[in-house]
Amino acid sequence: MIAKLISQSGLLCLSLVFPGLMYLAARQGQLGLAIVFLALQTLIMGLLIVRK
Amino acid sequence: MAEIARLLLAGSPILVVLILMIKFQWGGARAGAAGWFVAMIVAFLAFGASAEMLVYAQTKGALLTIYVLYIVWAALLLYFVTEEAGAIESIGNGIQRLTQNKELQLLIVGWVFSSFLQGVAGFGVPIAVVAPLLLGLGFSPLVAVAAPAIGHSWAVTFGNMATSYEALLAVTGLPGTMMTHGSGVLLAIACLLCGWAVLMIYGGWASVRRAFVPLLVIGITMGVTQYSLAAVEVWTVAGFSAGIAGLLISIPVARVYGKRSAASDDTPDFAPLENGMTLGWALAAYGLFIAVISIAIFSVPVDALLNSVRFTLPFPELTTAQGRIVPPADGKSISLFGHPGAHLFYTALLSLLIYQAKGFYRSGVVSRIAARTAKSGVPTSLGMISMVCFAVVMDHSGMTSVLARDIGAAFAAIYPAVAVAIGSLGAFMTGSTTNSNVVFGVFQKEAAEISGFTVAGILSAQTAGASLGSMFAPAKILVGCSTVGLAGKEGAVLSTTLKWGAILVALTGAYALLLEPWL
C-alpha cells in the first residue's frame, strides 16, 4: 500500500535526502537521530524491493 | 572453514545482486536494494561495522551517486534533445551511407565511436549515447547495449582525461611514467579483444571473419595511438586521441571494406529527414559537445571559473569492532559548473536552442523531453544509489579487502592474472574504474611486493582489469538499458556482458601473466 502511494521519483528524492539528514545529525553528535534516518533509508530500500 | 565462511559472507551482496538480476531477471533498482540489505546486515553482524560507520557510508555513497547521476541525467537530456530533433535517426542513416556492412557499422559505432566518447566524457556516457544509435541502425536492444558496453571498456583507464589513471597514481603515490608502458601494452591488446568481442556478440566467428582486416587496422591504430601518447607522458589526452584516430581511420577502412554483408538487407537513406534534419546538423550537437569540453578543460581561465564552485563533505575517522580503520577524508568533490555533467548540460541547452531555431522540433518539445528524461532517469538512479551505497559499506567494513586478499592468496603463483580479475571486480562493484583503482590500488601494490612480481606490472594489470570491468558494471548497464527501453530488464544484457567480460578478463589475465616481466 505504502509502496503504491510513493512514486519512484519520491523514492529517489527520499533516498538522496535521508543520507544528507543522517550526515547532519551524526556531525552534530546526535547518533540516535542519525540511526532513525538510517531506519527510514532502510524502509525506502524495502519499498524498492516490494515494488515491481 | 571459518575463512571460507568469511569469504562467502564478504562476497554475499555481490552474489545476491548477480543471482537476482541474472537468474530471476530483477531490475537493477530491486536487486541493488536487496544487495544493500545483505551488505548492511553482513557488515554489521560479521565485520563489526558500527552504526556510525553505516551512517557515514550512506552519505559517502549518496555523494558519489549524485556525482554520477549529474552525468547520467545530463546525458539523457542531451540524447532526448537530439533524438526529438531527428538527429539520432539522421546519424544512423549517415553511417549506413558510410557503409552498409552491418559488422562495420557495429565496429564503427559500438567500438570506435563509443571509445571516442569515453575519451571525451566517460561515466556511462558512451553506452547512453551509442545504444540508441545502434538500435536506430536496426540492431537488437541487447546488442545495442552490450556492444558499446564491451567496446568502450578498453578506453576507460586513459579516457575522460585519464581520471582513472590519475586516481591510481594518487592512491599509490607512484610516478605516472612507471605504469604507462605496462598499462599501454595491456590495454592495446585489450582494444583488439574488445573489437573482437563486439563482433562475436553480433554474428559469432562469421562476423569476425567478414570484418577481420578492419578490426585489425582500426584496433592497432587506436591501441598504438593511446600507447604512444601515454608513453610520452601526455596520458591525459591518450584515450581522447585514440578515439579520434579510430574515427579518422574508419572512413578509408569503410570505403575499402564497407561492402554489404550477407546479414544486411537495409536500403541506404541519403535524403534529409522530413523535418529537414541533415547529417551535418545531426552531428552538430556532438561537435558542440567536443567544443564545450575543449574550452572548459583546455582554456585555463574558463576551467578556473567553472571549477570555482565546488561541493564536498568532510568525513571523520571510522573504525570497525575488528579494528579496521577508515582514515578521515573528504567525500567526492562535485564542481557545480565544471563537472562533466555540466558540460553535457551546456551542450544539451545549446543544441536545444539551435535545433529549435532551425525548426526541427514539433510543438511541446520541452515538456516531452523533460518527461522522457525523467522516465528513463528515475529507475536508473534508484538502482545506482543502492548499489553505490552497498559498495561503500563493503569497502568501509573490510568486506572488499577480504575478497581481494583471500582470492589473491589462493592464486599467488598466477597473481598478475588475479590482479586483472580483482581490478574488474572493483569496477563491477562500484560501477567505476576510478573507484576500483582507488579501492584496490594500495592493496595491489602491497600484494606485488609480497608476491615478488613487479609493482608496475601488477598495477598495470589492476587498471587494465578495472577498465574491462566497467563493461559488466550494473550501474553502467542500467544507464544503457534506460535509453533503449530495457529499464527493468537489465538481466539479459548483464548476462551477455558478464560472459564476455569474464572471457576478456581471463585472456587479459593470461597475457598479463606472460608479459609481466616486460611490463
Coordinates of C-alpha atoms in Angstrom, one line a residue:
Chain A
M1 CA 0.0 0.0 0.0
I2 CA 2.7 2.4 1.1
A3 CA 4.8 1.3 -1.9
K4 CA 2.0 2.3 -4.3
L5 CA 1.5 5.7 -2.5
I6 CA 5.0 6.8 -3.0
S7 CA 6.1 7.3 -6.7
Q8 CA 9.5 6.2 -7.9
S9 CA 10.5 9.9 -8.1
G10 CA 9.5 10.3 -4.5
L11 CA 11.6 7.2 -3.5
L12 CA 14.6 8.7 -5.4
C13 CA 14.3 12.0 -3.7
L14 CA 14.0 10.5 -0.2
S15 CA 16.8 8.0 -0.8
L16 CA 19.1 11.0 -1.5
V17 CA 17.7 13.2 1.2
F18 CA 17.9 10.8 4.1
P19 CA 21.7 10.3 3.8
G20 CA 22.1 14.1 4.0
L21 CA 20.0 14.2 7.1
M22 CA 22.0 11.3 8.6
Y23 CA 25.2 13.2 8.0
L24 CA 23.9 16.4 9.6
A25 CA 22.6 14.5 12.7
A26 CA 25.8 12.5 13.0
R27 CA 28.1 15.6 12.7
Q28 CA 26.1 17.2 15.5
G29 CA 26.7 14.2 17.7
Q30 CA 23.1 13.1 17.6
L31 CA 23.8 9.5 16.5
G32 CA 20.4 8.3 17.7
L33 CA 18.7 10.7 15.3
A34 CA 21.1 9.6 12.5
I35 CA 20.1 6.0 13.2
V36 CA 16.4 7.0 12.9
F37 CA 17.2 8.4 9.4
L38 CA 19.1 5.2 8.6
A39 CA 16.0 3.2 9.5
L40 CA 13.9 5.4 7.2
Q41 CA 16.5 4.8 4.4
T42 CA 16.1 1.0 5.2
L43 CA 12.4 1.5 4.7
I44 CA 13.0 3.1 1.3
M45 CA 15.2 0.2 0.2
G46 CA 12.5 -2.2 1.4
L47 CA 9.9 -0.4 -0.7
L48 CA 12.2 -0.7 -3.7
I49 CA 12.2 -4.4 -3.3
V50 CA 8.4 -4.8 -2.9
R51 CA 7.6 -2.5 -5.8
K52 CA 7.6 -4.4 -9.2
Chain B
M1 CA 36.4 -23.4 7.3
A2 CA 35.9 -20.1 9.1
E3 CA 38.0 -18.4 6.4
I4 CA 35.7 -19.8 3.6
A5 CA 32.6 -18.7 5.5
R6 CA 34.1 -15.2 5.9
L7 CA 34.9 -15.1 2.2
L8 CA 31.4 -16.2 1.3
L9 CA 29.9 -13.6 3.6
A10 CA 32.2 -10.9 2.1
G11 CA 31.0 -11.8 -1.4
S12 CA 27.3 -12.3 -0.5
P13 CA 26.0 -8.9 -1.5
I14 CA 27.6 -9.3 -5.0
L15 CA 26.3 -12.9 -5.3
V16 CA 22.8 -11.8 -4.3
V17 CA 22.7 -9.0 -6.9
L18 CA 24.1 -11.3 -9.6
I19 CA 21.6 -14.1 -8.8
L20 CA 18.6 -11.8 -8.6
M21 CA 19.5 -9.9 -11.9
I22 CA 20.6 -12.9 -14.0
K23 CA 18.6 -15.8 -12.6
F24 CA 15.4 -14.1 -11.5
Q25 CA 15.6 -11.2 -14.0
W26 CA 15.1 -8.5 -11.4
G27 CA 15.7 -4.9 -12.4
G28 CA 18.8 -3.0 -11.1
A29 CA 16.8 -1.0 -8.5
R30 CA 15.2 -4.0 -6.9
A31 CA 18.4 -6.2 -7.0
G32 CA 20.5 -3.3 -5.8
A33 CA 18.2 -2.7 -2.8
A34 CA 18.4 -6.4 -1.9
G35 CA 22.3 -6.3 -2.2
W36 CA 22.2 -3.2 0.1
F37 CA 20.2 -5.1 2.8
V38 CA 22.7 -8.0 2.7
A39 CA 25.7 -5.7 2.8
M40 CA 24.3 -3.8 5.7
I41 CA 23.5 -6.9 7.7
V42 CA 26.8 -8.7 7.0
A43 CA 28.8 -5.6 7.6
F44 CA 27.1 -5.0 11.0
L45 CA 27.0 -8.6 12.3
A46 CA 30.0 -10.3 10.7
F47 CA 32.5 -7.5 10.1
G48 CA 31.9 -5.3 13.1
A49 CA 30.8 -2.1 11.3
S50 CA 29.4 0.4 13.8
A51 CA 26.2 2.3 13.3
E52 CA 28.2 5.4 12.9
M53 CA 30.2 3.8 10.0
L54 CA 27.0 2.6 8.3
V55 CA 25.5 6.1 8.6
Y56 CA 28.6 7.9 7.1
A57 CA 28.9 5.2 4.4
Q58 CA 25.4 6.1 3.2
T59 CA 26.3 9.8 2.9
K60 CA 29.5 9.0 1.1
G61 CA 27.6 6.7 -1.2
A62 CA 24.9 9.3 -1.8
L63 CA 27.6 11.9 -2.7
L64 CA 29.3 9.6 -5.1
T65 CA 25.8 8.7 -6.6
I66 CA 25.0 12.4 -7.1
Y67 CA 28.4 12.9 -8.9
V68 CA 27.5 10.1 -11.3
L69 CA 23.8 11.0 -11.7
Y70 CA 24.8 14.5 -12.7
I71 CA 26.3 12.9 -15.8
V72 CA 23.6 10.3 -16.3
W73 CA 20.7 12.9 -16.3
A74 CA 22.6 15.4 -18.5
A75 CA 23.5 12.6 -21.0
L76 CA 19.9 11.5 -21.1
L77 CA 18.8 15.1 -21.6
L78 CA 21.3 15.5 -24.5
Y79 CA 20.1 12.3 -26.0
F80 CA 16.4 13.3 -26.0
V81 CA 17.3 16.8 -27.3
T82 CA 19.0 15.2 -30.3
E83 CA 16.5 12.3 -30.7
E84 CA 13.5 14.6 -30.7
A85 CA 15.1 16.7 -33.5
G86 CA 15.7 13.5 -35.5
A87 CA 19.5 13.7 -35.1
I88 CA 19.9 10.1 -34.0
E89 CA 17.9 8.8 -36.9
S90 CA 20.0 11.0 -39.3
I91 CA 23.3 9.8 -37.9
G92 CA 22.1 6.2 -38.3
N93 CA 21.3 7.0 -41.9
G94 CA 24.7 8.6 -42.3
I95 CA 26.6 5.6 -41.0
Q96 CA 24.5 3.4 -43.3
R97 CA 25.7 5.8 -46.1
L98 CA 29.3 5.4 -45.0
T99 CA 28.9 1.6 -45.0
Q100 CA 26.0 -0.7 -45.4
N101 CA 28.0 -3.6 -43.9
K102 CA 26.4 -4.4 -40.6
E103 CA 29.7 -5.6 -39.0
L104 CA 31.5 -2.4 -39.9
Q105 CA 28.5 -0.3 -38.7
L106 CA 28.8 -2.2 -35.4
L107 CA 32.5 -1.7 -35.2
I108 CA 32.5 2.0 -36.1
V109 CA 29.6 2.9 -33.8
G110 CA 29.8 0.3 -31.0
W111 CA 33.5 0.1 -30.7
V112 CA 35.2 3.2 -32.2
F113 CA 32.6 5.9 -31.5
S114 CA 32.0 4.6 -28.0
S115 CA 35.7 4.6 -27.3
F116 CA 35.9 8.2 -28.6
L117 CA 33.0 9.2 -26.3
Q118 CA 34.8 7.5 -23.4
G119 CA 37.8 9.7 -24.3
V120 CA 35.8 12.9 -24.0
A121 CA 33.2 12.1 -21.4
G122 CA 33.1 8.6 -19.7
F123 CA 30.9 7.8 -16.7
G124 CA 28.5 5.7 -18.8
V125 CA 28.0 8.4 -21.5
P126 CA 29.3 6.1 -24.3
I127 CA 26.7 3.5 -23.5
A128 CA 23.9 6.0 -23.0
V129 CA 24.6 7.7 -26.3
V130 CA 25.6 4.8 -28.5
A131 CA 23.0 2.2 -27.5
P132 CA 20.1 4.2 -29.1
L133 CA 22.2 4.8 -32.2
L134 CA 22.7 1.1 -32.7
L135 CA 19.0 0.5 -32.0
G136 CA 18.2 3.0 -34.7
L137 CA 20.6 1.1 -37.1
G138 CA 18.4 -2.0 -36.6
F139 CA 20.5 -3.9 -34.1
S140 CA 18.6 -5.7 -31.3
P141 CA 18.3 -3.9 -27.9
L142 CA 20.6 -6.5 -26.4
V143 CA 23.4 -5.9 -28.9
A144 CA 22.7 -2.2 -28.9
V145 CA 23.6 -2.0 -25.1
A146 CA 26.2 -4.8 -24.9
A147 CA 28.3 -3.7 -27.9
P148 CA 29.2 -0.2 -26.5
A149 CA 29.5 -1.6 -23.0
I150 CA 32.1 -4.0 -24.2
G151 CA 33.5 -1.8 -27.0
H152 CA 34.4 1.3 -24.9
S153 CA 35.8 -0.6 -21.9
W154 CA 39.5 -0.8 -23.0
A155 CA 39.5 3.0 -23.3
V156 CA 38.4 3.8 -19.7
T157 CA 41.8 4.0 -18.0
F158 CA 43.1 6.8 -20.2
G159 CA 39.7 8.1 -21.3
N160 CA 37.9 11.0 -19.7
M161 CA 41.2 12.9 -19.3
A162 CA 42.8 9.8 -17.7
T163 CA 40.9 10.3 -14.4
S164 CA 41.1 6.6 -13.5
Y165 CA 44.9 6.6 -14.1
E166 CA 45.4 9.7 -12.1
A167 CA 43.4 8.2 -9.3
L168 CA 45.7 5.2 -9.3
L169 CA 48.7 7.5 -9.1
A170 CA 47.1 9.5 -6.3
V171 CA 46.5 6.5 -4.0
T172 CA 49.8 4.7 -4.7
G173 CA 51.9 7.8 -4.7
L174 CA 53.9 6.4 -7.6
P175 CA 55.1 8.4 -10.6
G176 CA 52.9 8.2 -13.7
T177 CA 55.7 7.2 -16.0
M178 CA 56.0 3.9 -14.0
M179 CA 52.9 2.3 -15.4
T180 CA 52.4 3.9 -18.8
H181 CA 54.3 1.2 -20.7
G182 CA 52.6 -1.7 -18.9
S183 CA 49.0 -0.4 -19.0
G184 CA 49.5 0.9 -22.5
V185 CA 50.6 -2.5 -23.7
L186 CA 47.8 -4.4 -21.9
L187 CA 45.1 -2.0 -23.0
A188 CA 46.3 -2.0 -26.6
I189 CA 45.8 -5.8 -26.7
A190 CA 42.5 -5.4 -24.8
C191 CA 41.4 -2.9 -27.5
L192 CA 41.6 -5.6 -30.2
L193 CA 39.9 -8.1 -27.9
C194 CA 37.0 -5.7 -27.3
G195 CA 36.5 -5.2 -31.0
W196 CA 36.6 -9.0 -31.5
A197 CA 34.0 -9.5 -28.7
V198 CA 31.7 -6.8 -30.2
L199 CA 31.7 -8.8 -33.4
M200 CA 31.2 -12.1 -31.6
I201 CA 28.0 -11.0 -29.8
Y202 CA 26.5 -9.9 -33.1
G203 CA 27.3 -12.7 -35.6
G204 CA 29.9 -15.0 -34.0
W205 CA 33.0 -16.1 -35.9
A206 CA 31.3 -15.5 -39.2
S207 CA 31.2 -11.8 -38.4
V208 CA 34.8 -11.8 -37.2
R209 CA 35.9 -13.4 -40.5
R210 CA 34.0 -10.8 -42.5
A211 CA 35.4 -7.8 -40.6
F212 CA 38.8 -9.2 -39.6
V213 CA 41.0 -6.8 -41.5
P214 CA 39.0 -3.6 -40.4
L215 CA 39.2 -5.0 -36.8
L216 CA 42.9 -5.3 -37.1
V217 CA 43.6 -2.0 -38.8
I218 CA 41.3 0.1 -36.6
G219 CA 42.4 -1.7 -33.4
I220 CA 46.1 -1.3 -34.0
T221 CA 45.6 2.3 -34.8
M222 CA 43.7 3.1 -31.6
G223 CA 45.9 0.9 -29.4
V224 CA 49.2 2.3 -30.7
T225 CA 47.9 5.9 -30.6
Q226 CA 46.9 5.5 -26.9
Y227 CA 50.2 3.7 -26.0
S228 CA 52.4 6.3 -27.8
L229 CA 50.7 9.3 -26.1
A230 CA 50.8 7.7 -22.7
A231 CA 54.4 6.8 -23.2
V232 CA 55.4 10.4 -24.0
E233 CA 53.7 11.5 -20.7
V234 CA 50.6 13.1 -22.2
W235 CA 48.3 10.4 -20.8
T236 CA 45.5 12.9 -20.1
V237 CA 44.7 13.0 -23.9
A238 CA 45.8 9.5 -24.8
G239 CA 42.2 8.0 -24.7
F240 CA 40.7 11.0 -26.5
S241 CA 43.3 11.0 -29.2
A242 CA 42.9 7.2 -29.7
G243 CA 39.2 7.7 -30.3
I244 CA 39.8 10.5 -32.8
A245 CA 42.5 8.3 -34.6
G246 CA 39.9 5.4 -34.7
L247 CA 37.2 7.6 -36.2
L248 CA 39.6 9.0 -38.9
I249 CA 40.9 5.6 -39.9
S250 CA 37.4 4.2 -40.0
I251 CA 36.5 6.4 -43.0
P252 CA 39.0 4.9 -45.5
V253 CA 38.5 1.5 -44.0
A254 CA 34.8 1.7 -44.5
R255 CA 35.3 2.8 -48.1
V256 CA 37.6 -0.1 -48.8
Y257 CA 35.9 -2.8 -46.8
G258 CA 32.4 -1.5 -46.5
K259 CA 30.7 -3.9 -48.9
R260 CA 27.2 -5.1 -48.0
S261 CA 27.3 -8.0 -45.6
A262 CA 25.3 -11.2 -46.0
A263 CA 23.2 -10.2 -43.0
S264 CA 22.4 -6.7 -44.3
D265 CA 19.2 -6.1 -46.2
D266 CA 18.7 -2.4 -45.4
T267 CA 18.5 0.3 -48.1
P268 CA 20.8 3.2 -47.5
D269 CA 19.0 6.5 -46.9
F270 CA 20.7 9.5 -48.4
A271 CA 17.9 12.1 -48.0
P272 CA 17.4 14.5 -45.1
L273 CA 14.6 13.7 -42.8
E274 CA 11.1 15.1 -43.3
N275 CA 11.8 17.9 -40.8
G276 CA 14.9 18.9 -42.8
M277 CA 17.5 17.4 -40.4
T278 CA 20.7 16.6 -42.3
L279 CA 23.7 14.6 -41.2
G280 CA 25.6 17.8 -40.7
W281 CA 23.1 19.3 -38.3
A282 CA 22.7 16.0 -36.5
L283 CA 26.5 15.8 -35.9
A284 CA 26.5 19.5 -34.8
A285 CA 25.3 18.5 -31.3
Y286 CA 28.3 16.2 -30.9
G287 CA 30.7 18.7 -32.5
L288 CA 29.4 21.3 -30.0
F289 CA 30.0 18.8 -27.2
I290 CA 33.7 18.5 -28.2
A291 CA 33.9 22.3 -28.4
V292 CA 32.4 22.8 -25.0
I293 CA 34.7 20.2 -23.4
S294 CA 37.7 21.6 -25.2
I295 CA 37.0 25.1 -24.0
A296 CA 36.1 24.0 -20.5
I297 CA 39.2 21.9 -20.0
F298 CA 41.9 23.4 -22.1
S299 CA 41.2 27.1 -21.5
V300 CA 42.8 27.8 -18.2
P301 CA 40.7 30.9 -17.2
V302 CA 37.4 29.1 -18.2
D303 CA 38.5 26.0 -16.3
A304 CA 39.3 28.0 -13.2
L305 CA 36.0 29.9 -13.5
L306 CA 33.8 26.8 -13.9
N307 CA 35.6 25.0 -11.1
S308 CA 35.3 27.9 -8.7
V309 CA 32.2 26.5 -7.0
R310 CA 32.8 23.0 -5.5
F311 CA 30.9 21.0 -3.0
T312 CA 32.1 18.2 -0.8
L313 CA 31.7 16.9 2.8
P314 CA 34.4 16.1 5.3
F315 CA 34.2 12.6 6.9
P316 CA 35.7 11.6 10.3
E317 CA 37.9 8.6 11.0
L318 CA 35.8 5.4 11.3
T319 CA 36.7 2.1 12.9
T320 CA 35.1 -1.3 13.0
A321 CA 34.9 -3.5 16.1
Q322 CA 37.6 -5.7 14.5
G323 CA 40.0 -2.7 14.3
R324 CA 39.8 -1.8 10.7
I325 CA 40.4 2.0 10.3
V326 CA 39.0 4.2 7.6
P327 CA 41.0 7.4 7.7
P328 CA 39.3 10.8 7.7
A329 CA 38.8 12.2 4.2
D330 CA 36.7 14.4 2.1
G331 CA 33.9 12.8 0.1
K332 CA 33.6 13.1 -3.6
S333 CA 34.1 16.7 -4.7
I334 CA 31.4 18.0 -7.1
S335 CA 32.2 21.0 -9.2
L336 CA 28.8 22.5 -9.9
F337 CA 29.6 24.2 -13.2
G338 CA 32.8 22.3 -14.2
H339 CA 31.5 18.8 -13.8
P340 CA 31.4 16.5 -16.9
G341 CA 27.6 16.5 -16.4
A342 CA 27.6 20.3 -16.6
H343 CA 29.5 20.1 -20.0
L344 CA 26.8 17.8 -21.2
F345 CA 24.1 20.1 -19.9
Y346 CA 25.5 23.1 -21.6
T347 CA 25.7 21.1 -24.9
A348 CA 22.1 20.0 -24.5
L349 CA 20.9 23.5 -23.8
L350 CA 22.8 25.0 -26.8
S351 CA 21.7 22.1 -29.1
L352 CA 18.0 22.6 -28.0
L353 CA 18.2 26.3 -28.8
I354 CA 19.9 25.7 -32.2
Y355 CA 17.5 22.9 -33.3
Q356 CA 14.5 25.0 -32.1
A357 CA 15.7 27.9 -34.2
K358 CA 16.2 25.6 -37.2
G359 CA 12.6 24.4 -36.7
F360 CA 13.5 20.7 -36.3
Y361 CA 11.0 20.2 -33.4
R362 CA 7.3 19.6 -33.2
S363 CA 5.3 21.7 -30.7
G364 CA 5.5 20.9 -27.0
V365 CA 9.1 19.5 -27.3
V366 CA 10.4 20.9 -24.0
S367 CA 7.8 19.1 -21.9
R368 CA 8.2 15.9 -24.0
I369 CA 12.0 16.0 -23.5
A370 CA 11.6 16.6 -19.7
A371 CA 9.1 13.7 -19.4
R372 CA 11.2 11.2 -21.4
T373 CA 14.3 12.2 -19.5
A374 CA 12.6 11.7 -16.1
K375 CA 11.0 8.4 -17.2
S376 CA 14.4 7.0 -18.1
G377 CA 16.4 8.6 -15.4
V378 CA 14.4 7.7 -12.3
P379 CA 14.7 3.9 -12.3
T380 CA 18.3 4.1 -13.3
S381 CA 19.1 6.5 -10.4
L382 CA 17.3 4.3 -7.9
G383 CA 19.5 1.3 -9.0
M384 CA 22.6 3.4 -8.8
I385 CA 22.1 4.8 -5.3
S386 CA 21.5 1.4 -3.7
M387 CA 24.5 -0.2 -5.5
V388 CA 26.9 2.6 -4.8
C389 CA 25.9 2.7 -1.2
F390 CA 26.4 -1.0 -0.6
A391 CA 29.8 -0.9 -2.4
V392 CA 30.9 1.8 0.1
V393 CA 29.6 -0.2 3.0
M394 CA 31.5 -3.2 1.7
D395 CA 34.7 -1.1 1.3
H396 CA 34.5 0.5 4.8
S397 CA 33.7 -2.7 6.7
G398 CA 36.5 -4.6 5.1
M399 CA 34.4 -7.0 3.1
T400 CA 36.1 -5.8 -0.2
S401 CA 39.6 -6.3 1.3
V402 CA 38.8 -9.8 2.5
L403 CA 37.6 -10.7 -1.0
A404 CA 40.7 -9.3 -2.6
R405 CA 43.2 -10.7 -0.1
D406 CA 41.7 -14.3 0.0
I407 CA 41.4 -14.5 -3.7
G408 CA 44.9 -13.2 -4.1
A409 CA 46.3 -15.7 -1.6
A410 CA 44.6 -18.6 -3.2
F411 CA 46.2 -17.8 -6.6
A412 CA 49.6 -16.4 -5.6
A413 CA 51.5 -18.1 -8.4
I414 CA 49.4 -16.5 -11.1
Y415 CA 49.0 -13.2 -9.3
P416 CA 49.2 -10.9 -12.4
A417 CA 46.2 -12.7 -13.8
V418 CA 44.4 -12.4 -10.5
A419 CA 45.2 -8.7 -10.3
V420 CA 43.3 -8.2 -13.6
A421 CA 40.3 -10.1 -12.0
I422 CA 40.4 -8.1 -8.8
G423 CA 40.5 -4.8 -10.8
S424 CA 37.5 -5.9 -12.8
L425 CA 35.7 -7.0 -9.5
G426 CA 36.2 -3.5 -8.1
A427 CA 34.8 -1.9 -11.3
F428 CA 31.8 -4.3 -11.2
M429 CA 31.0 -3.4 -7.6
T430 CA 31.4 0.3 -7.8
G431 CA 30.5 0.9 -11.4
S432 CA 33.7 2.9 -11.8
T433 CA 37.2 2.1 -12.9
T434 CA 38.4 5.1 -10.9
N435 CA 36.8 3.7 -7.7
S436 CA 38.3 0.3 -8.4
N437 CA 41.8 1.9 -8.7
V438 CA 41.2 3.8 -5.5
V439 CA 39.9 0.8 -3.5
F440 CA 42.4 -1.7 -4.7
G441 CA 45.4 0.4 -5.7
V442 CA 47.4 0.2 -2.5
F443 CA 46.4 -3.4 -1.8
Q444 CA 47.7 -4.4 -5.3
K445 CA 50.9 -2.5 -4.7
E446 CA 51.5 -4.4 -1.4
A447 CA 50.5 -7.7 -2.9
A448 CA 53.0 -7.2 -5.8
E449 CA 55.8 -6.5 -3.3
I450 CA 54.9 -9.6 -1.2
S451 CA 54.4 -12.0 -4.2
G452 CA 57.7 -11.0 -5.9
F453 CA 56.1 -9.6 -9.1
T454 CA 56.9 -6.1 -10.3
V455 CA 54.7 -3.2 -8.9
A456 CA 54.4 -1.7 -12.3
G457 CA 53.2 -5.0 -13.8
I458 CA 50.6 -5.6 -11.1
L459 CA 49.3 -2.1 -11.1
S460 CA 49.1 -2.1 -14.9
A461 CA 47.1 -5.4 -14.6
Q462 CA 44.9 -3.8 -11.9
T463 CA 43.9 -0.8 -14.1
A464 CA 43.5 -2.9 -17.2
G465 CA 41.2 -5.2 -15.3
A466 CA 39.3 -2.2 -13.8
S467 CA 38.9 -0.8 -17.3
L468 CA 37.4 -4.1 -18.6
G469 CA 35.3 -4.5 -15.5
S470 CA 33.3 -1.4 -16.5
M471 CA 31.6 -3.4 -19.2
F472 CA 29.7 -5.5 -16.7
A473 CA 29.2 -2.9 -14.0
P474 CA 25.5 -3.0 -13.3
A475 CA 25.4 0.8 -12.8
K476 CA 26.6 1.3 -16.4
I477 CA 24.3 -1.4 -17.8
L478 CA 21.4 0.4 -16.1
V479 CA 22.3 3.6 -18.0
G480 CA 22.4 1.9 -21.4
C481 CA 19.2 -0.1 -20.8
S482 CA 17.3 3.1 -19.8
T483 CA 18.0 4.6 -23.3
V484 CA 16.7 1.7 -25.3
G485 CA 13.5 0.8 -23.4
L486 CA 15.1 -2.1 -21.4
A487 CA 14.8 -0.4 -18.0
G488 CA 13.8 -3.2 -15.5
K489 CA 15.1 -5.9 -17.9
E490 CA 18.8 -5.4 -17.4
G491 CA 19.4 -9.1 -16.6
A492 CA 19.7 -10.3 -20.2
V493 CA 22.2 -7.6 -21.1
L494 CA 24.2 -8.2 -17.9
S495 CA 24.5 -11.9 -18.5
T496 CA 25.9 -11.2 -22.0
T497 CA 28.4 -8.6 -20.8
L498 CA 29.3 -10.8 -17.8
K499 CA 30.1 -13.7 -20.1
W500 CA 32.2 -11.7 -22.5
G501 CA 33.7 -9.7 -19.6
A502 CA 34.8 -13.0 -18.0
I503 CA 36.4 -14.2 -21.3
L504 CA 38.2 -10.9 -21.9
V505 CA 39.4 -10.6 -18.3
A506 CA 40.7 -14.2 -18.5
L507 CA 42.5 -13.5 -21.7
T508 CA 43.9 -10.2 -20.4
G509 CA 45.0 -12.0 -17.3
A510 CA 46.7 -14.7 -19.3
Y511 CA 48.8 -12.3 -21.3
A512 CA 49.4 -10.1 -18.2
L513 CA 50.9 -13.2 -16.6
L514 CA 53.1 -14.0 -19.7
L515 CA 54.2 -10.4 -20.3
E516 CA 54.6 -9.4 -16.6
P517 CA 58.5 -9.3 -16.6
W518 CA 58.4 -6.8 -19.5
L519 CA 55.6 -4.6 -18.2

